[in-house]
PDB file of C-alpha atoms and ligand atoms in Angstrom:
ATOM      1  CA  MET A 281      -0.157  -0.216   0.090  1.00 83.00           C
ATOM      2  CA  ILE A 282       1.524   3.307  -1.037  1.00 97.00           C
ATOM      3  CA  ALA A 283       0.814   6.238   0.330  1.00 98.00           C
ATOM      4  CA  THR A 284       0.569   9.737  -1.495  1.00 98.00           C
ATOM      5  CA  ARG A 285       1.190  13.017  -0.343  1.00 98.00           C
ATOM      6  CA  LEU A 286       0.367  15.968  -2.215  1.00 98.00           C
ATOM      7  CA  HIS A 287       2.418  18.996  -2.431  1.00 98.00           C
ATOM      8  CA  PRO A 288       2.561  22.460  -3.364  1.00 98.00           C
ATOM      9  CA  ASP A 289       5.296  22.687  -5.056  1.00 97.00           C
ATOM     10  CA  LYS A 290       8.722  21.768  -4.237  1.00 97.00           C
ATOM     11  CA  GLN A 291       9.869  23.920  -1.842  1.00 98.00           C
ATOM     12  CA  ALA A 292       6.807  22.507   0.172  1.00 98.00           C
ATOM     13  CA  ALA A 293       7.979  18.608  -0.898  1.00 98.00           C
ATOM     14  CA  ALA A 294      10.930  19.935   0.656  1.00 98.00           C
ATOM     15  CA  GLN A 295      11.137  21.348   3.747  1.00 98.00           C
ATOM     16  CA  ALA A 296       8.199  18.393   4.819  1.00 98.00           C
ATOM     17  CA  ILE A 297      10.480  15.891   4.185  1.00 98.00           C
ATOM     18  CA  ALA A 298      13.296  17.255   5.335  1.00 98.00           C
ATOM     19  CA  ARG A 299      11.342  17.892   8.659  1.00 98.00           C
ATOM     20  CA  GLU A 300      10.815  14.580   8.750  1.00 98.00           C
ATOM     21  CA  ILE A 301      13.972  13.543   8.252  1.00 98.00           C
ATOM     22  CA  ALA A 302      15.347  15.879  11.339  1.00 98.00           C
ATOM     23  CA  ASP A 303      12.452  14.844  13.616  1.00 98.00           C
ATOM     24  CA  LEU A 304      13.743  11.224  12.810  1.00 98.00           C
ATOM     25  CA  ILE A 305      17.484  12.023  13.422  1.00 98.00           C
ATOM     26  CA  GLU A 306      16.505  14.108  16.719  1.00 97.00           C
ATOM     27  CA  ILE A 307      14.033  10.894  17.758  1.00 97.00           C
ATOM     28  CA  ARG A 308      16.661   8.378  17.778  1.00 97.00           C
ATOM     29  CA  SER A 309      19.654  10.295  18.987  1.00 95.00           C
ATOM     30  CA  LYS A 310      17.999  10.703  22.404  1.00 95.00           C
ATOM     31  CA  SER A 311      18.269   7.062  22.518  1.00 94.00           C
ATOM     32  CA  GLY A 312      21.524   7.313  21.693  1.00 96.00           C
ATOM     33  CA  LYS A 313      20.989   5.626  18.563  1.00 97.00           C
ATOM     34  CA  PRO A 314      22.724   6.726  15.111  1.00 98.00           C
ATOM     35  CA  THR A 315      20.158   7.252  11.940  1.00 98.00           C
ATOM     36  CA  VAL A 316      20.772   5.922   9.506  1.00 99.00           C
ATOM     37  CA  LEU A 317      19.810   7.555   5.719  1.00 99.00           C
ATOM     38  CA  GLY A 318      19.668   5.451   1.686  1.00 99.00           C
ATOM     39  CA  LEU A 319      20.396   8.784  -0.591  1.00 99.00           C
ATOM     40  CA  ALA A 320      19.745   9.128  -4.605  1.00 98.00           C
ATOM     41  CA  THR A 321      20.855  11.118  -6.969  1.00 98.00           C
ATOM     42  CA  GLY A 322      19.142  12.968  -9.583  1.00 95.00           C
ATOM     43  CA  SER A 323      17.339  16.431  -9.271  1.00 95.00           C
ATOM     44  CA  THR A 324      14.410  14.914  -7.982  1.00 97.00           C
ATOM     45  CA  PRO A 325      15.943  15.468  -4.010  1.00 98.00           C
ATOM     46  CA  LEU A 326      18.019  18.448  -4.525  1.00 98.00           C
ATOM     47  CA  PRO A 327      15.478  21.447  -3.326  1.00 98.00           C
ATOM     48  CA  LEU A 328      16.200  18.675   0.393  1.00 98.00           C
ATOM     49  CA  TYR A 329      20.119  18.213   0.636  1.00 98.00           C
ATOM     50  CA  GLY A 330      19.134  22.516   0.057  1.00 98.00           C
ATOM     51  CA  GLU A 331      16.938  22.289   3.196  1.00 98.00           C
ATOM     52  CA  LEU A 332      18.614  20.259   4.774  1.00 98.00           C
ATOM     53  CA  ILE A 333      21.821  21.641   4.826  1.00 98.00           C
ATOM     54  CA  ARG A 334      19.970  25.225   6.295  1.00 98.00           C
ATOM     55  CA  LEU A 335      18.819  23.092   8.402  1.00 98.00           C
ATOM     56  CA  HIS A 336      21.972  22.622   9.961  1.00 98.00           C
ATOM     57  CA  ARG A 337      23.550  26.223   9.388  1.00 98.00           C
ATOM     58  CA  GLU A 338      20.531  27.911  10.523  1.00 98.00           C
ATOM     59  CA  GLU A 339      19.032  25.367  12.976  1.00 97.00           C
ATOM     60  CA  LYS A 340      21.734  23.289  14.447  1.00 97.00           C
ATOM     61  CA  LEU A 341      20.570  20.305  13.042  1.00 98.00           C
ATOM     62  CA  SER A 342      24.146  18.086  13.131  1.00 98.00           C
ATOM     63  CA  PHE A 343      24.152  14.621  11.090  1.00 98.00           C
ATOM     64  CA  ARG A 344      27.152  13.825  13.166  1.00 98.00           C
ATOM     65  CA  ALA A 345      25.391  10.552  13.655  1.00 98.00           C
ATOM     66  CA  VAL A 346      23.835   9.731  10.775  1.00 98.00           C
ATOM     67  CA  ILE A 347      24.824   6.862   8.625  1.00 98.00           C
ATOM     68  CA  THR A 348      24.309   7.377   4.193  1.00 99.00           C
ATOM     69  CA  PHE A 349      24.480   4.576   2.325  1.00 99.00           C
ATOM     70  CA  ASN A 350      23.691   5.707  -0.917  1.00 99.00           C
ATOM     71  CA  LEU A 351      21.802   3.670  -3.386  1.00 98.00           C
ATOM     72  CA  ASP A 352      24.045   3.916  -7.042  1.00 98.00           C
ATOM     73  CA  GLU A 353      27.465   5.044  -8.792  1.00 98.00           C
ATOM     74  CA  TYR A 354      27.479   4.582 -12.193  1.00 98.00           C
ATOM     75  CA  GLU A 355      30.448   2.274 -12.953  1.00 98.00           C
ATOM     76  CA  GLY A 356      33.266   3.376 -14.578  1.00 98.00           C
ATOM     77  CA  LEU A 357      33.566   6.576 -13.047  1.00 98.00           C
ATOM     78  CA  GLY A 358      35.855   7.762 -10.182  1.00 96.00           C
ATOM     79  CA  PRO A 359      35.229  10.112  -7.554  1.00 95.00           C
ATOM     80  CA  THR A 360      37.132  12.657  -8.232  1.00 95.00           C
ATOM     81  CA  HIS A 361      34.750  12.633 -12.135  1.00 97.00           C
ATOM     82  CA  PRO A 362      32.533  15.628 -12.024  1.00 96.00           C
ATOM     83  CA  GLN A 363      29.039  13.240 -12.680  1.00 97.00           C
ATOM     84  CA  SER A 364      29.915  10.561 -10.911  1.00 98.00           C
ATOM     85  CA  TYR A 365      26.839  10.120  -7.435  1.00 98.00           C
ATOM     86  CA  ARG A 366      30.380  10.420  -4.867  1.00 98.00           C
ATOM     87  CA  SER A 367      31.370  13.630  -6.461  1.00 98.00           C
ATOM     88  CA  PHE A 368      27.281  14.633  -6.872  1.00 98.00           C
ATOM     89  CA  MET A 369      26.513  14.590  -3.463  1.00 98.00           C
ATOM     90  CA  GLU A 370      29.737  15.322  -2.209  1.00 98.00           C
ATOM     91  CA  GLU A 371      28.849  18.832  -3.866  1.00 98.00           C
ATOM     92  CA  ASN A 372      25.246  19.432  -3.279  1.00 98.00           C
ATOM     93  CA  LEU A 373      24.713  17.313   0.615  1.00 98.00           C
ATOM     94  CA  PHE A 374      28.237  15.782   2.153  1.00 98.00           C
ATOM     95  CA  ARG A 375      30.179  19.340   1.857  1.00 98.00           C
ATOM     96  CA  HIS A 376      27.996  21.283   4.004  1.00 98.00           C
ATOM     97  CA  LEU A 377      27.628  19.494   6.710  1.00 98.00           C
ATOM     98  CA  ASP A 378      29.361  17.317   9.449  1.00 98.00           C
ATOM     99  CA  ILE A 379      28.705  13.774   9.077  1.00 98.00           C
ATOM    100  CA  PRO A 380      32.100  12.482   9.242  1.00 98.00           C
ATOM    101  CA  LYS A 381      33.314  10.743   6.037  1.00 98.00           C
ATOM    102  CA  ALA A 382      33.854   7.039   7.441  1.00 98.00           C
ATOM    103  CA  ASN A 383      29.768   7.406   8.453  1.00 98.00           C
ATOM    104  CA  ILE A 384      29.183   8.115   3.856  1.00 98.00           C
ATOM    105  CA  HIS A 385      28.892   5.304   1.581  1.00 98.00           C
ATOM    106  CA  ILE A 386      28.857   5.090  -2.094  1.00 98.00           C
ATOM    107  CA  PRO A 387      29.365   1.522  -4.076  1.00 98.00           C
ATOM    108  CA  ASP A 388      32.585   2.617  -5.956  1.00 98.00           C
ATOM    109  CA  GLY A 389      32.206   2.623  -9.521  1.00 98.00           C
ATOM    110  CA  LEU A 390      35.735   1.667  -9.967  1.00 98.00           C
ATOM    111  CA  THR A 391      35.905  -1.450  -8.064  1.00 98.00           C
ATOM    112  CA  SER A 392      37.287  -4.318 -10.053  1.00 97.00           C
ATOM    113  CA  ASP A 393      35.546  -6.436  -7.947  1.00 98.00           C
ATOM    114  CA  ALA A 394      32.103  -6.000  -8.529  1.00 98.00           C
ATOM    115  CA  ALA A 395      30.678  -8.952  -7.049  1.00 98.00           C
ATOM    116  CA  LYS A 396      32.588  -8.642  -4.048  1.00 98.00           C
ATOM    117  CA  HIS A 397      31.742  -5.227  -4.212  1.00 98.00           C
ATOM    118  CA  CYS A 398      27.773  -5.457  -3.635  1.00 98.00           C
ATOM    119  CA  ALA A 399      28.103  -8.164  -0.980  1.00 98.00           C
ATOM    120  CA  ASP A 400      30.586  -6.239   0.760  1.00 98.00           C
ATOM    121  CA  TYR A 401      28.040  -3.297   0.509  1.00 98.00           C
ATOM    122  CA  GLU A 402      24.588  -5.495   1.610  1.00 98.00           C
ATOM    123  CA  ALA A 403      26.846  -6.425   4.417  1.00 98.00           C
ATOM    124  CA  ALA A 404      27.993  -3.076   5.947  1.00 98.00           C
ATOM    125  CA  ILE A 405      24.074  -1.771   6.066  1.00 98.00           C
ATOM    126  CA  HIS A 406      23.577  -4.424   7.427  1.00 98.00           C
ATOM    127  CA  ALA A 407      25.998  -4.022  10.040  1.00 98.00           C
ATOM    128  CA  ALA A 408      24.907  -0.670  10.216  1.00 98.00           C
ATOM    129  CA  GLY A 409      21.670  -1.369  11.815  1.00 98.00           C
ATOM    130  CA  GLY A 410      19.235  -1.524   8.328  1.00 98.00           C
ATOM    131  CA  ILE A 411      17.584   1.867   6.726  1.00 98.00           C
ATOM    132  CA  ASP A 412      16.014   3.518   8.452  1.00 98.00           C
ATOM    133  CA  LEU A 413      15.059   5.768   5.795  1.00 98.00           C
ATOM    134  CA  GLN A 414      14.968   5.168   2.499  1.00 99.00           C
ATOM    135  CA  LEU A 415      14.974   8.137   0.134  1.00 98.00           C
ATOM    136  CA  LEU A 416      13.834   7.736  -3.803  1.00 98.00           C
ATOM    137  CA  GLY A 417      13.375   8.964  -7.121  1.00 98.00           C
ATOM    138  CA  ILE A 418      11.826   7.641  -9.919  1.00 98.00           C
ATOM    139  CA  GLY A 419      12.750   7.149 -13.000  1.00 96.00           C
ATOM    140  CA  ARG A 420      11.329   7.285 -16.178  1.00 95.00           C
ATOM    141  CA  THR A 421      11.478   3.192 -17.287  1.00 96.00           C
ATOM    142  CA  GLY A 422      10.850   2.489 -13.789  1.00 98.00           C
ATOM    143  CA  HIS A 423      12.893   2.438 -12.439  1.00 98.00           C
ATOM    144  CA  ILE A 424      14.038   2.772  -8.543  1.00 98.00           C
ATOM    145  CA  GLY A 425      17.979   3.312  -8.231  1.00 98.00           C
ATOM    146  CA  PHE A 426      19.018   1.958 -10.739  1.00 98.00           C
ATOM    147  CA  ASN A 427      16.888  -1.262 -10.694  1.00 98.00           C
ATOM    148  CA  GLU A 428      16.293  -1.292 -14.868  1.00 98.00           C
ATOM    149  CA  PRO A 429      13.340  -3.541 -16.071  1.00 98.00           C
ATOM    150  CA  PRO A 430      13.208  -6.826 -15.502  1.00 98.00           C
ATOM    151  CA  SER A 431      14.369  -5.850 -11.637  1.00 98.00           C
ATOM    152  CA  ALA A 432      12.478  -8.961  -9.604  1.00 98.00           C
ATOM    153  CA  ALA A 433      11.764  -8.316  -6.158  1.00 98.00           C
ATOM    154  CA  ASP A 434      13.701 -10.780  -4.861  1.00 98.00           C
ATOM    155  CA  SER A 435      17.548  -8.426  -6.491  1.00 98.00           C
ATOM    156  CA  ARG A 436      20.476  -7.286  -4.256  1.00 98.00           C
ATOM    157  CA  THR A 437      23.070  -5.204  -5.073  1.00 98.00           C
ATOM    158  CA  ARG A 438      24.562  -5.836  -8.094  1.00 98.00           C
ATOM    159  CA  ARG A 439      26.306  -4.463 -11.548  1.00 98.00           C
ATOM    160  CA  VAL A 440      23.496  -3.558 -13.784  1.00 98.00           C
ATOM    161  CA  HIS A 441      23.043  -2.590 -17.818  1.00 98.00           C
ATOM    162  CA  LEU A 442      21.210   1.207 -18.177  1.00 98.00           C
ATOM    163  CA  ASP A 443      18.318   1.404 -20.256  1.00 97.00           C
ATOM    164  CA  GLU A 444      18.411   4.017 -22.995  1.00 97.00           C
ATOM    165  CA  LEU A 445      15.652   5.840 -22.199  1.00 95.00           C
ATOM    166  CA  THR A 446      17.370   6.251 -18.604  1.00 96.00           C
ATOM    167  CA  ARG A 447      20.569   6.889 -20.521  1.00 98.00           C
ATOM    168  CA  ARG A 448      18.578  10.012 -23.116  1.00 96.00           C
ATOM    169  CA  ASP A 449      17.434  11.107 -19.740  1.00 93.00           C
ATOM    170  CA  ASN A 450      20.652  11.569 -17.774  1.00 95.00           C
ATOM    171  CA  SER A 451      22.310  12.490 -20.171  1.00 96.00           C
ATOM    172  CA  ALA A 452      21.394  16.014 -19.507  1.00 92.00           C
ATOM    173  CA  PHE A 453      23.897  16.212 -16.762  1.00 92.00           C
ATOM    174  CA  PHE A 454      27.142  15.180 -18.819  1.00 95.00           C
ATOM    175  CA  GLY A 455      26.068  17.302 -21.936  1.00 92.00           C
ATOM    176  CA  ASP A 456      26.159  14.208 -24.659  1.00 94.00           C
ATOM    177  CA  LEU A 457      24.984  11.001 -24.739  1.00 97.00           C
ATOM    178  CA  ALA A 458      28.368   8.956 -25.482  1.00 97.00           C
ATOM    179  CA  GLN A 459      29.507  10.185 -21.967  1.00 97.00           C
ATOM    180  CA  VAL A 460      26.774   8.832 -20.155  1.00 98.00           C
ATOM    181  CA  PRO A 461      28.402   5.014 -18.449  1.00 98.00           C
ATOM    182  CA  HIS A 462      26.252   2.046 -20.274  1.00 98.00           C
ATOM    183  CA  GLY A 463      26.155   0.071 -16.223  1.00 98.00           C
ATOM    184  CA  ALA A 464      25.686   0.546 -12.577  1.00 98.00           C
ATOM    185  CA  LEU A 465      25.995  -0.873  -9.751  1.00 98.00           C
ATOM    186  CA  THR A 466      23.064  -0.141  -7.580  1.00 98.00           C
ATOM    187  CA  MET A 467      21.160  -1.434  -4.550  1.00 98.00           C
ATOM    188  CA  GLY A 468      18.390  -4.265  -5.489  1.00 98.00           C
ATOM    189  CA  VAL A 469      14.774  -3.689  -5.543  1.00 98.00           C
ATOM    190  CA  ALA A 470      14.948  -5.952  -1.464  1.00 98.00           C
ATOM    191  CA  THR A 471      17.911  -3.891  -0.542  1.00 98.00           C
ATOM    192  CA  ILE A 472      15.232  -0.830  -0.770  1.00 98.00           C
ATOM    193  CA  LEU A 473      12.366  -2.955   0.293  1.00 98.00           C
ATOM    194  CA  GLU A 474      13.927  -3.406   3.896  1.00 98.00           C
ATOM    195  CA  ALA A 475      14.581  -0.298   4.631  1.00 98.00           C
ATOM    196  CA  ARG A 476      11.742   0.858   7.891  1.00 98.00           C
ATOM    197  CA  ARG A 477      10.446   3.508   5.747  1.00 98.00           C
ATOM    198  CA  VAL A 478      10.215   5.029   1.890  1.00 98.00           C
ATOM    199  CA  GLU A 479       9.849   8.263   1.125  1.00 98.00           C
ATOM    200  CA  LEU A 480       9.459   8.479  -2.782  1.00 98.00           C
ATOM    201  CA  ILE A 481       9.625  12.065  -4.898  1.00 98.00           C
ATOM    202  CA  ALA A 482       8.165  13.149  -8.323  1.00 98.00           C
ATOM    203  CA  PHE A 483       7.505  16.174  -9.841  1.00 98.00           C
ATOM    204  CA  GLY A 484       6.503  17.449 -12.934  1.00 98.00           C
ATOM    205  CA  GLU A 485       4.443  15.897 -15.988  1.00 98.00           C
ATOM    206  CA  ALA A 486       6.709  13.451 -17.234  1.00 97.00           C
ATOM    207  CA  LYS A 487       6.734  11.543 -14.327  1.00 98.00           C
ATOM    208  CA  ALA A 488       2.549  11.264 -14.158  1.00 98.00           C
ATOM    209  CA  ASP A 489       2.871   8.649 -15.694  1.00 98.00           C
ATOM    210  CA  ILE A 490       4.914   5.982 -14.536  1.00 98.00           C
ATOM    211  CA  VAL A 491       4.027   7.195 -10.985  1.00 98.00           C
ATOM    212  CA  ARG A 492       0.614   5.909 -12.014  1.00 98.00           C
ATOM    213  CA  ARG A 493       2.003   2.952 -13.154  1.00 98.00           C
ATOM    214  CA  ALA A 494       3.627   2.407 -10.407  1.00 98.00           C
ATOM    215  CA  MET A 495       0.973   2.477  -8.287  1.00 98.00           C
ATOM    216  CA  LYS A 496      -1.791   0.583  -9.620  1.00 98.00           C
ATOM    217  CA  GLU A 497      -0.376  -1.990 -11.942  1.00 98.00           C
ATOM    218  CA  THR A 498       0.095  -5.456 -10.901  1.00 98.00           C
ATOM    219  CA  PRO A 499       3.686  -6.107  -8.870  1.00 98.00           C
ATOM    220  CA  SER A 500       5.820  -7.443 -11.500  1.00 98.00           C
ATOM    221  CA  ALA A 501       9.728  -6.895 -12.995  1.00 98.00           C
ATOM    222  CA  GLY A 502       8.670  -5.340 -15.940  1.00 98.00           C
ATOM    223  CA  CYS A 503       7.937  -1.787 -13.616  1.00 98.00           C
ATOM    224  CA  PRO A 504      10.637  -2.587 -10.300  1.00 98.00           C
ATOM    225  CA  ALA A 505       8.779   1.300  -8.927  1.00 98.00           C
ATOM    226  CA  THR A 506       5.624  -1.752  -8.717  1.00 98.00           C
ATOM    227  CA  TRP A 507       7.349  -3.691  -5.798  1.00 98.00           C
ATOM    228  CA  LEU A 508       6.547  -0.879  -3.377  1.00 98.00           C
ATOM    229  CA  GLN A 509       3.296  -1.353  -3.259  1.00 98.00           C
ATOM    230  CA  GLN A 510       4.750  -4.145  -0.826  1.00 98.00           C
ATOM    231  CA  HIS A 511       6.301  -2.082   1.095  1.00 98.00           C
ATOM    232  CA  PRO A 512       4.553  -1.210   4.841  1.00 98.00           C
ATOM    233  CA  ARG A 513       5.181   2.141   5.008  1.00 98.00           C
ATOM    234  CA  CYS A 514       6.361   3.888   1.276  1.00 98.00           C
ATOM    235  CA  THR A 515       4.867   7.066   0.655  1.00 98.00           C
ATOM    236  CA  PHE A 516       4.666   9.314  -2.875  1.00 98.00           C
ATOM    237  CA  HIS A 517       5.845  12.707  -2.365  1.00 98.00           C
ATOM    238  CA  LEU A 518       4.105  14.489  -5.729  1.00 98.00           C
ATOM    239  CA  ASP A 519       3.435  17.812  -7.206  1.00 98.00           C
ATOM    240  CA  ALA A 520      -0.346  17.990  -8.653  1.00 98.00           C
ATOM    241  CA  ALA A 521       1.339  17.722 -12.623  1.00 98.00           C
ATOM    242  CA  ALA A 522       3.065  14.398 -11.105  1.00 98.00           C
ATOM    243  CA  ALA A 523      -0.123  13.665  -9.806  1.00 98.00           C
ATOM    244  CA  LYS A 524      -2.594  14.457 -12.674  1.00 98.00           C
ATOM    245  CA  ALA A 525      -3.010  10.845 -13.832  1.00 98.00           C
ATOM    246  CA  LEU A 526      -3.916   9.160 -10.658  1.00 96.00           C
TER     247      LEU A 526
HETATM  248  C1  GLP B1842      19.325   8.444 -12.132  1.00 69.01           C
HETATM  249  C2  GLP B1842      19.136   7.850 -10.161  1.00 69.01           C
HETATM  250  C3  GLP B1842      17.753   7.112 -10.337  1.00 69.01           C
HETATM  251  C4  GLP B1842      16.239   8.510 -10.117  1.00 69.01           C
HETATM  252  C5  GLP B1842      16.982   9.133 -11.323  1.00 69.01           C
HETATM  253  C6  GLP B1842      15.402  10.135 -11.637  1.00 69.01           C
HETATM  254  O1  GLP B1842      18.976   7.435 -13.211  1.00 69.01           O
HETATM  255  N1  GLP B1842      19.361   6.973 -10.769  1.00 69.01           N
HETATM  256  O2  GLP B1842      17.586   7.233  -8.745  1.00 69.01           O
HETATM  257  O3  GLP B1842      15.321   8.026  -9.155  1.00 69.01           O
HETATM  258  O4  GLP B1842      17.548   9.194 -12.077  1.00 69.01           O
HETATM  259  O5  GLP B1842      16.328  10.812 -12.083  1.00 69.01           O
HETATM  260  P1  GLP B1842      15.466  13.008 -11.503  1.00 69.01           P
HETATM  261  O6  GLP B1842      15.321  12.518 -10.076  1.00 69.01           O
HETATM  262  O7  GLP B1842      16.842  13.985 -12.454  1.00 69.01           O
HETATM  263  O8  GLP B1842      14.552  13.069 -13.119  1.00 69.01           O
END
């Protein structure tokens, strides 16, 4: 069962979700527990990251006891490559916060042993106590993270091949389609479904059809976001344009 929450605009959505994250961090830190966040890239979470930075700067929200696991990374891009998700996260979030470097986890796009690296990534999530709150965007193929169709409900962190539609959609960041990698490392659907809470964000008319499919179609590997219907605590945060086809 997916809950929907309609927001008047991106900034209102960012404020509401940032407040939920801040509350979670505060509640857990009162009982001496770290907060484990699953983080996403893409253009959609940017207003939220801006709001988390503001809460840190202006309201003294501390990320010292936050542990993060990013969903995915492009294969072949190292941490200093400007389009790597590692660079994206550093630039748009981490360097503005007080989060310890050792608490940040992002798959390594340059790993020489993807199978071992992915198994270690799963083990690290488990060792941290599991993900308390997972943020997601959604791709127009129905991907979450980089779980392109077909992705089974029991898929784990692994190497995947990117859909051509995804490469085209993401080429805006690269300037040139030829520069977009063909592969990636991504948390699996099962990894995502194990998070205790899932908050998916989608804005704009271009996402309306895939949001409808994710919520209404029978769950199947052909549209991986449909697996979220099986999560006990998943909310889709939408603006009116993204909710248009519901
Ligand atoms: C990328 C990421 C996804 C993200 C999706 C949507 O492919 N791997 O995690 O949800 O793009 O991107 P955007 O938010 O830019 O629409």
